[in-house]
mmCIF file of C-alpha atoms and ligand atoms in Angstrom:
data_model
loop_
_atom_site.group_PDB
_atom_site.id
_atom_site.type_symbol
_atom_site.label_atom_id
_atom_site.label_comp_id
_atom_site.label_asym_id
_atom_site.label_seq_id
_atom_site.Cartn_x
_atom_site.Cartn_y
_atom_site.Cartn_z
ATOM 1 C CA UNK X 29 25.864 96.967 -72.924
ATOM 2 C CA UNK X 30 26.672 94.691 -75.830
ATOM 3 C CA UNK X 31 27.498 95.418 -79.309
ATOM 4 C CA UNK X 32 27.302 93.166 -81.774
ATOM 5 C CA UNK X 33 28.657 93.820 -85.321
ATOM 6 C CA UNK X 34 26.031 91.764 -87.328
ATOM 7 C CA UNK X 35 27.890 93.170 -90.521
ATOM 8 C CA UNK X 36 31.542 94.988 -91.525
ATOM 9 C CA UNK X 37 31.366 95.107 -95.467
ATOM 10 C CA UNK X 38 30.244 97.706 -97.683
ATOM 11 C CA UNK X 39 27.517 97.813 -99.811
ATOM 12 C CA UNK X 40 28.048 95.054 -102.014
ATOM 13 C CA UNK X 41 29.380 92.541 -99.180
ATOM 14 C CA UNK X 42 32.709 90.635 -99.454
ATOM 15 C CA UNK X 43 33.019 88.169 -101.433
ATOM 16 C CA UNK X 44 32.243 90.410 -104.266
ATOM 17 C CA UNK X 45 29.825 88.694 -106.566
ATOM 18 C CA UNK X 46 31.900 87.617 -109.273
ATOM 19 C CA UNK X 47 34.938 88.988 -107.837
ATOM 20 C CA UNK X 48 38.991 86.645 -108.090
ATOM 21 C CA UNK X 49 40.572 89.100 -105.308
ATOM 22 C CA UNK X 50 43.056 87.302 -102.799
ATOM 23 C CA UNK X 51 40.310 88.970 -100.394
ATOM 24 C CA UNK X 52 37.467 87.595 -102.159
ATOM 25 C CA UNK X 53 38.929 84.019 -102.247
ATOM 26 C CA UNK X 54 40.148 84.083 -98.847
ATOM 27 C CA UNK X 55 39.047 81.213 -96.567
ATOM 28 C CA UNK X 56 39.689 83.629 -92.959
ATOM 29 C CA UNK X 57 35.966 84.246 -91.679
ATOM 30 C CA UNK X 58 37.201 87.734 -90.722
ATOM 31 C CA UNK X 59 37.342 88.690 -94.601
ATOM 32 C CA UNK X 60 33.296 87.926 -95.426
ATOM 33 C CA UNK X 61 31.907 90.344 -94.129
ATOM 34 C CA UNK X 62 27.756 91.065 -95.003
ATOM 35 C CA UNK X 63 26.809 94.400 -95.052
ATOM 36 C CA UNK X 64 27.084 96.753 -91.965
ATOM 37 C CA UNK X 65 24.717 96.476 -89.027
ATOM 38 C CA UNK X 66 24.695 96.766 -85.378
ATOM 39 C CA UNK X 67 22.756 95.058 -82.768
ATOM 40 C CA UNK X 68 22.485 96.817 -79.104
ATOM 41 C CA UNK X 69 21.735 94.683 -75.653
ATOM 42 C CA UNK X 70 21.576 97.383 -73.521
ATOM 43 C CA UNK X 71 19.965 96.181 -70.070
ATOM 44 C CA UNK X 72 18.347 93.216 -71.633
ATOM 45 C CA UNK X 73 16.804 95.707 -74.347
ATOM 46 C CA UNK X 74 17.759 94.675 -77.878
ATOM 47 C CA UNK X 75 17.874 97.327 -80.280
ATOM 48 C CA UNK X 76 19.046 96.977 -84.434
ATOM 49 C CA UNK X 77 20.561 99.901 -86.262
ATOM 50 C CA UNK X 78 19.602 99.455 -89.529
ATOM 51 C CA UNK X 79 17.848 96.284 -91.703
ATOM 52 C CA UNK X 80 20.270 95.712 -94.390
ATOM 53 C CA UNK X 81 20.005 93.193 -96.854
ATOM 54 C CA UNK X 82 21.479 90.172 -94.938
ATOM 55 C CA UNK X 83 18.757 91.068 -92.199
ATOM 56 C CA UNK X 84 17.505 87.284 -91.988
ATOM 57 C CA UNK X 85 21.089 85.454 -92.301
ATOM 58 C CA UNK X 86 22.521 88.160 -89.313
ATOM 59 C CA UNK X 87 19.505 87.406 -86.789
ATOM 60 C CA UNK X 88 19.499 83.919 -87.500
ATOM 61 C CA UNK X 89 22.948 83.209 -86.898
ATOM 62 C CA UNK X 90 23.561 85.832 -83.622
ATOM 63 C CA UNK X 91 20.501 84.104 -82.437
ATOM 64 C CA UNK X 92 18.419 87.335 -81.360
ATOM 65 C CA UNK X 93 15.041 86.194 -80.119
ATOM 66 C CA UNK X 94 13.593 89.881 -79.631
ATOM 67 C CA UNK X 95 13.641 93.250 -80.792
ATOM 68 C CA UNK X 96 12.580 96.156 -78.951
ATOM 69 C CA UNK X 97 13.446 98.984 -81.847
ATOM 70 C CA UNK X 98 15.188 99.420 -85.071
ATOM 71 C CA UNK X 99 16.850 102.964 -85.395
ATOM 72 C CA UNK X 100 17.985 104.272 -89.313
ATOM 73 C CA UNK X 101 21.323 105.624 -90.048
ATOM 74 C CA UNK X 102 20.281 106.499 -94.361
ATOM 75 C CA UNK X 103 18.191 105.285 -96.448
ATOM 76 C CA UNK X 104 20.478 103.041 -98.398
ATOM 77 C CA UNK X 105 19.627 100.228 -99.380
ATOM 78 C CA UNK X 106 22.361 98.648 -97.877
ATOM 79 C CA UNK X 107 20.973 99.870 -94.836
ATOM 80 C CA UNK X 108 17.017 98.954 -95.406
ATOM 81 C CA UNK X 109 16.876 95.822 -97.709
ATOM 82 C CA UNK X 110 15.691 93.868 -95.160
ATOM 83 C CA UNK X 111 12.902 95.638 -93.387
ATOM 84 C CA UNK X 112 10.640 93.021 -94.387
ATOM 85 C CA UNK X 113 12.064 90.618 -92.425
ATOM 86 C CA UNK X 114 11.366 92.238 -89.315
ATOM 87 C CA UNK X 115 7.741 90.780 -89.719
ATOM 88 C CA UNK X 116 9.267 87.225 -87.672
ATOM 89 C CA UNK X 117 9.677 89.526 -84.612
ATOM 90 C CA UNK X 118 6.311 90.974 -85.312
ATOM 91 C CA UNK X 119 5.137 87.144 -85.040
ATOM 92 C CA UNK X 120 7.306 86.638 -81.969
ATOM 93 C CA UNK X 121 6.334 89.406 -80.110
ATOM 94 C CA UNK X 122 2.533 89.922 -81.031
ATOM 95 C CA UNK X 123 3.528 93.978 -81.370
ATOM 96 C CA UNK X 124 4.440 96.191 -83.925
ATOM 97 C CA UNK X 125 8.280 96.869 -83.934
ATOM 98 C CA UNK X 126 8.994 100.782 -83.685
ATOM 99 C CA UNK X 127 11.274 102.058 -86.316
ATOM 100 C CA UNK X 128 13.633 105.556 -85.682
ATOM 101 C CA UNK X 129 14.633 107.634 -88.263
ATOM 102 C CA UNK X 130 15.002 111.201 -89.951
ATOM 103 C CA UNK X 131 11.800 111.725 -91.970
ATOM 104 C CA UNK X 132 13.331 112.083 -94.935
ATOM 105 C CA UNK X 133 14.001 108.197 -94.288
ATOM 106 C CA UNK X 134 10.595 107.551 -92.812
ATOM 107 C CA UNK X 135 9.173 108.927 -96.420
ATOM 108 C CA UNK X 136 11.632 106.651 -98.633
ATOM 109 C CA UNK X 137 10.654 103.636 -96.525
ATOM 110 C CA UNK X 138 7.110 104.411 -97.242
ATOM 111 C CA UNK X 139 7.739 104.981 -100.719
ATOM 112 C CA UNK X 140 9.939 101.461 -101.253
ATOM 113 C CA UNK X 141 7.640 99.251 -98.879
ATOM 114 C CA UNK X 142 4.217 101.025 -99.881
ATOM 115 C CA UNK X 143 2.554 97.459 -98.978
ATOM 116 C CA UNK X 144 3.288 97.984 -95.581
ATOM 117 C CA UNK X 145 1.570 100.727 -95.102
ATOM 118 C CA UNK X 146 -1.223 100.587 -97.361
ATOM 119 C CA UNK X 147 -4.503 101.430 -96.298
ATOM 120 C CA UNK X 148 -5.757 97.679 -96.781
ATOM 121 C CA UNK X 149 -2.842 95.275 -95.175
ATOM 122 C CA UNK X 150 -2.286 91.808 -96.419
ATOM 123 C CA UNK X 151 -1.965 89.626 -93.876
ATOM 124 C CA UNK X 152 1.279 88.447 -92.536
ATOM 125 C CA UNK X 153 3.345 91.794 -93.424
ATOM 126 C CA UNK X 154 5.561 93.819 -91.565
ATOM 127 C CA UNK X 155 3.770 96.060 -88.778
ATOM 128 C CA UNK X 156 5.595 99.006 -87.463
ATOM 129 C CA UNK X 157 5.581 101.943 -85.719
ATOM 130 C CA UNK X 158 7.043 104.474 -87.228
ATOM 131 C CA UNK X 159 8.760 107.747 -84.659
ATOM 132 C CA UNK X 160 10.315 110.533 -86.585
ATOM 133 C CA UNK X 161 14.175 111.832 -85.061
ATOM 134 C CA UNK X 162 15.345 115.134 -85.178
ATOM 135 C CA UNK X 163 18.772 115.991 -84.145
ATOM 136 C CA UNK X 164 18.650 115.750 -81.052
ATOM 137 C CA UNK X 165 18.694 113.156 -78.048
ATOM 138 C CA UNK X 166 15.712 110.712 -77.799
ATOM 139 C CA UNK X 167 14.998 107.934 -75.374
ATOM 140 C CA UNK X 168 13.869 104.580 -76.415
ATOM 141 C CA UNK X 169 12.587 101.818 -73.662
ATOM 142 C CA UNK X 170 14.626 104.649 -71.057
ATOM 143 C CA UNK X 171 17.903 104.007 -72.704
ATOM 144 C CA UNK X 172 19.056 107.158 -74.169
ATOM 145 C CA UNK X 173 20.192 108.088 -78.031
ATOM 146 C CA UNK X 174 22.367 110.840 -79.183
ATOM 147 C CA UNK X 175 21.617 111.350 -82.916
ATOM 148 C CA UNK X 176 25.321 112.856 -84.686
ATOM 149 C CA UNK X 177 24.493 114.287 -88.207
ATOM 150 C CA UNK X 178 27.211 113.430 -90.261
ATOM 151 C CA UNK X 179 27.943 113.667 -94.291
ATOM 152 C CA UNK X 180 27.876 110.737 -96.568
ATOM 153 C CA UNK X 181 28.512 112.776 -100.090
ATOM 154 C CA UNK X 182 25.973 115.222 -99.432
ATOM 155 C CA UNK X 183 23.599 112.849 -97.811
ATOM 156 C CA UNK X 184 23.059 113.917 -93.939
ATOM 157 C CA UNK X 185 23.264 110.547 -92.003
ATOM 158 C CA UNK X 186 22.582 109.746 -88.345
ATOM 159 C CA UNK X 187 25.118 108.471 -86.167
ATOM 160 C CA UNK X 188 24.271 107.619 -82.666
ATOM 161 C CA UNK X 189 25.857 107.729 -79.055
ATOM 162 C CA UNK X 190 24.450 105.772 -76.620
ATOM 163 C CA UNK X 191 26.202 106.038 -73.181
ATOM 164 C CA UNK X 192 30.390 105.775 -73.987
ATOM 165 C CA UNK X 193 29.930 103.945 -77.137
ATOM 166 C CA UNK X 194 29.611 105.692 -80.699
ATOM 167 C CA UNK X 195 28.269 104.572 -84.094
ATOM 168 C CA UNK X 196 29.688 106.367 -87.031
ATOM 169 C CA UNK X 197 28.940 104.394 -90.741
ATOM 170 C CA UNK X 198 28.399 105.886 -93.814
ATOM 171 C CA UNK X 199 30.020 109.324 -94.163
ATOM 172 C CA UNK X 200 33.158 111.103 -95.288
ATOM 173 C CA UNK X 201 32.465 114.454 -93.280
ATOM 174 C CA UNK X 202 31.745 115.870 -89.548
ATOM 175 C CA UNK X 203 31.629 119.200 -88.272
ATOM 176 C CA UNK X 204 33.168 120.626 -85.595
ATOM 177 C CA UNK X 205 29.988 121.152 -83.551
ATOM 178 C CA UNK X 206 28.816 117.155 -84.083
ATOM 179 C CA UNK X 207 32.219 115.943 -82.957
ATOM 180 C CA UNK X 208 31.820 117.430 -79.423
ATOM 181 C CA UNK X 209 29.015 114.416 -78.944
ATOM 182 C CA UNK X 210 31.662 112.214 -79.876
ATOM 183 C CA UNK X 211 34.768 113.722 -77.419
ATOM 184 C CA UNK X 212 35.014 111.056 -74.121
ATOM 185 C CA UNK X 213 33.447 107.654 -76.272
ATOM 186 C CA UNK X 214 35.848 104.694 -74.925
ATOM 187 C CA UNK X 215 34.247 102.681 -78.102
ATOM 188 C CA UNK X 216 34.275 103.981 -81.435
ATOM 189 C CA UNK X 217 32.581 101.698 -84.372
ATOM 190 C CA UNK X 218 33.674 103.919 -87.817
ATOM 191 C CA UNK X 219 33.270 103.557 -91.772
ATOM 192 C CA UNK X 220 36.669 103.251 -93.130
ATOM 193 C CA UNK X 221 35.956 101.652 -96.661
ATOM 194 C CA UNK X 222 38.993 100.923 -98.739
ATOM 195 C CA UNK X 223 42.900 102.661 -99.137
ATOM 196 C CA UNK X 224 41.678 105.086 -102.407
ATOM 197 C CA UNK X 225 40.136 107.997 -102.340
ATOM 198 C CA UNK X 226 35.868 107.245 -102.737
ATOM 199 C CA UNK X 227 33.303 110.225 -103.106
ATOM 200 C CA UNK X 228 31.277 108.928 -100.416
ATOM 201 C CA UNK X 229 33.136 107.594 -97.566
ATOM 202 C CA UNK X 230 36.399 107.578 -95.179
ATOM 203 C CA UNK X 231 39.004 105.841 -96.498
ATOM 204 C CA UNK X 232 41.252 104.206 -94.135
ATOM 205 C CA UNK X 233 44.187 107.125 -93.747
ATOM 206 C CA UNK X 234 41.103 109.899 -93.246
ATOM 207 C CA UNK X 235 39.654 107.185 -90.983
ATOM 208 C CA UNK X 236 42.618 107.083 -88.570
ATOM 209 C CA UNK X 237 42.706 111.125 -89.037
ATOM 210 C CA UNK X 238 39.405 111.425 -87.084
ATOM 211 C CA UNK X 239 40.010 108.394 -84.385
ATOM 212 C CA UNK X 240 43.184 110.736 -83.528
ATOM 213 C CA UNK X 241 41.150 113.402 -82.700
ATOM 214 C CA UNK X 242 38.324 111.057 -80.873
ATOM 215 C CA UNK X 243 41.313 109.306 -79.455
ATOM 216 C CA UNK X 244 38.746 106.587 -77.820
ATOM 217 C CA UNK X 245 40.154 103.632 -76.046
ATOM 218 C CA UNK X 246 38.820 101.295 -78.836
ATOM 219 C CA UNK X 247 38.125 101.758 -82.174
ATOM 220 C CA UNK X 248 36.837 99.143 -85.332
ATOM 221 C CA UNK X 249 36.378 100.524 -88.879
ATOM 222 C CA UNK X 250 33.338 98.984 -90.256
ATOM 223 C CA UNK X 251 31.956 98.960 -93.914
ATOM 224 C CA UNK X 252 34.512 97.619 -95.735
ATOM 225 C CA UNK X 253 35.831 96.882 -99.261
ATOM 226 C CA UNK X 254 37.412 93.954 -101.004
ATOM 227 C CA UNK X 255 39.873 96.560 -101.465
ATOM 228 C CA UNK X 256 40.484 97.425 -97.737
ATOM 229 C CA UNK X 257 43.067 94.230 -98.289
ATOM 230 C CA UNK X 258 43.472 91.056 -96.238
ATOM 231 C CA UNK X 259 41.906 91.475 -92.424
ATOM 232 C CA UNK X 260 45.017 90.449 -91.165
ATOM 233 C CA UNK X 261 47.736 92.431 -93.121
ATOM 234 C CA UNK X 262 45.993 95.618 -93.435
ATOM 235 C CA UNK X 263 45.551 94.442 -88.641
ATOM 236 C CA UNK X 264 49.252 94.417 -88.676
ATOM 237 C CA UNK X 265 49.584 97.875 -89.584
ATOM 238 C CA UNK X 266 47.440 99.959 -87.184
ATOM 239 C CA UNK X 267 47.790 99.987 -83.613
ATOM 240 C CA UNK X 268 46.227 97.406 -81.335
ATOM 241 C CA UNK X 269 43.769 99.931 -79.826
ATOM 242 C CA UNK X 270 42.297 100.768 -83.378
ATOM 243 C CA UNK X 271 41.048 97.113 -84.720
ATOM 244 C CA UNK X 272 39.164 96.012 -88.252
ATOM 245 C CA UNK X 273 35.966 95.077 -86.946
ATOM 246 C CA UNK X 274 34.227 91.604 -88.229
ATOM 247 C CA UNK X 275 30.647 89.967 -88.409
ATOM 248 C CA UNK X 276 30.023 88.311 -85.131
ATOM 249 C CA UNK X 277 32.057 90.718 -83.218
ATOM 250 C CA UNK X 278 31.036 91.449 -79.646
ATOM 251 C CA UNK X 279 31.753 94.179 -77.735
ATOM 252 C CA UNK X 280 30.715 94.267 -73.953
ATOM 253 C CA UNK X 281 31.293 98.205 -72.025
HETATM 254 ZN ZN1 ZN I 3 26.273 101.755 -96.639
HETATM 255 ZN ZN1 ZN I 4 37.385 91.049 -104.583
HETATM 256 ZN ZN1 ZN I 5 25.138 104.814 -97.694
#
């Protein structure tokens, strides 16, 4: 398998628009950072999870000629901005593209992209397939998903497992009875958003609370803030088995 970071930042991205921060004006490529996606090649199978905004910009320049599925953490826009660009794969492929997510997602998707799923299509949109998840493990092309129903504020939010690798954005909270699907992961991918407190997500001290009880052999925080600091001070203080991820990342397990 390999895992791809097509995005680290949080919802907004880094640069900030607007925004004078040394992180914001820094010229390392490891501090822009579009907004958090990952791409799966598992056995020549190429799966997305989730179609943020930079969507187009991430496929383009990771070069991914297929796509076999695209699996939903939220509904965030952060997370689904995109969707309409999945349409190019659509063209590439000749085949709808089959979507996974909660229903509660599935709905919101057919609420914000009515067109694609209007009764009378235009030609040239978007055509998917849409499979409802539940909590619990589903296969996709025979490679098999662990769903882990996690809290983002008081938003439930999938993350997945799939074989020794585990996919944890967008949350501040998980039980006791969700973290057993995590024990024995050698890769962790985790939100860890910024050094303050935030209603919403981990910050980087509750961050490194949880990887101490995962204790995986490799963890990178994902979904980052301008305020996270510099890539490479905030690197020097953490230990090298627990890494700031960045876009274009690949991890092979
Ligand atoms: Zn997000
Ligand atoms: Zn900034
Ligand atoms: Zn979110």
């Amino acid at each position: 398998m390999i895992v791809t970071l097509l995005g680290t930042g949080t919802s907004s991205g880094v640069p900030l628009i607007g925004c004078a921060c040394d992180v914001c004006r820094s010229i390392d490529f490891r501090d822009k950072r579009l907004r958090t996606s990952v791409h799966l090649d598992i056995d020549g199978k190429s799966f997305v999870v989730d179609t943020g905004p930079d969507f187009r910009q991430q496929m383009l320049r990771t070069g991914i000629q297929r796509l076999d599925a695209v699996l939903f953490t939220h509904e965030h826009k952060d997370h689904t901005a995109g969707l309409d660009e999945v349409r190019a794969y659509n063209f590439l492929q000749g085949q709808d593209v089959p979507v996974y997510a909660h229903q509660r997602v599935l709905n919101q998707l057919q609420t914000e992209y009515a067109y694609i799923f209007a009764e009378k299509k235009y030609p040239g949109i978007p055509r998917l397939q849409l499979n409802e998840i539940r909590n619990e493990p589903f296969e996709i092309e025979g490679v098999l998903f662990t769903p882990i129903d996690v809290l983002h504020h008081r938003l439930p939010v999938f993350g997945y497992r799939i074989h020794n690798f585990t996919y944890l954005t967008d949350l501040n909270y998980i039980s006791d009875e969700e973290l057993e699907k995590v024990y024995g992961t050698r890769i962790l991918v985790l939100d860890a958003l910024q050094i303050e407190p935030h209603i919403s997500h981990f910050t980087l001290e509750q961050a490194l609370a949880l990887v101490e009880r995962i204790r995986p052999e490799q963890t990178y925080f994902v979904h980052m803030s301008h305020k996270i600091g510099l890539h490479r001070e905030v690197e020097k203080r953490l230990p090298p088995s627990i890494r700031l991820g960045y876009d274009g990342l690949k991890i092979e397990l």
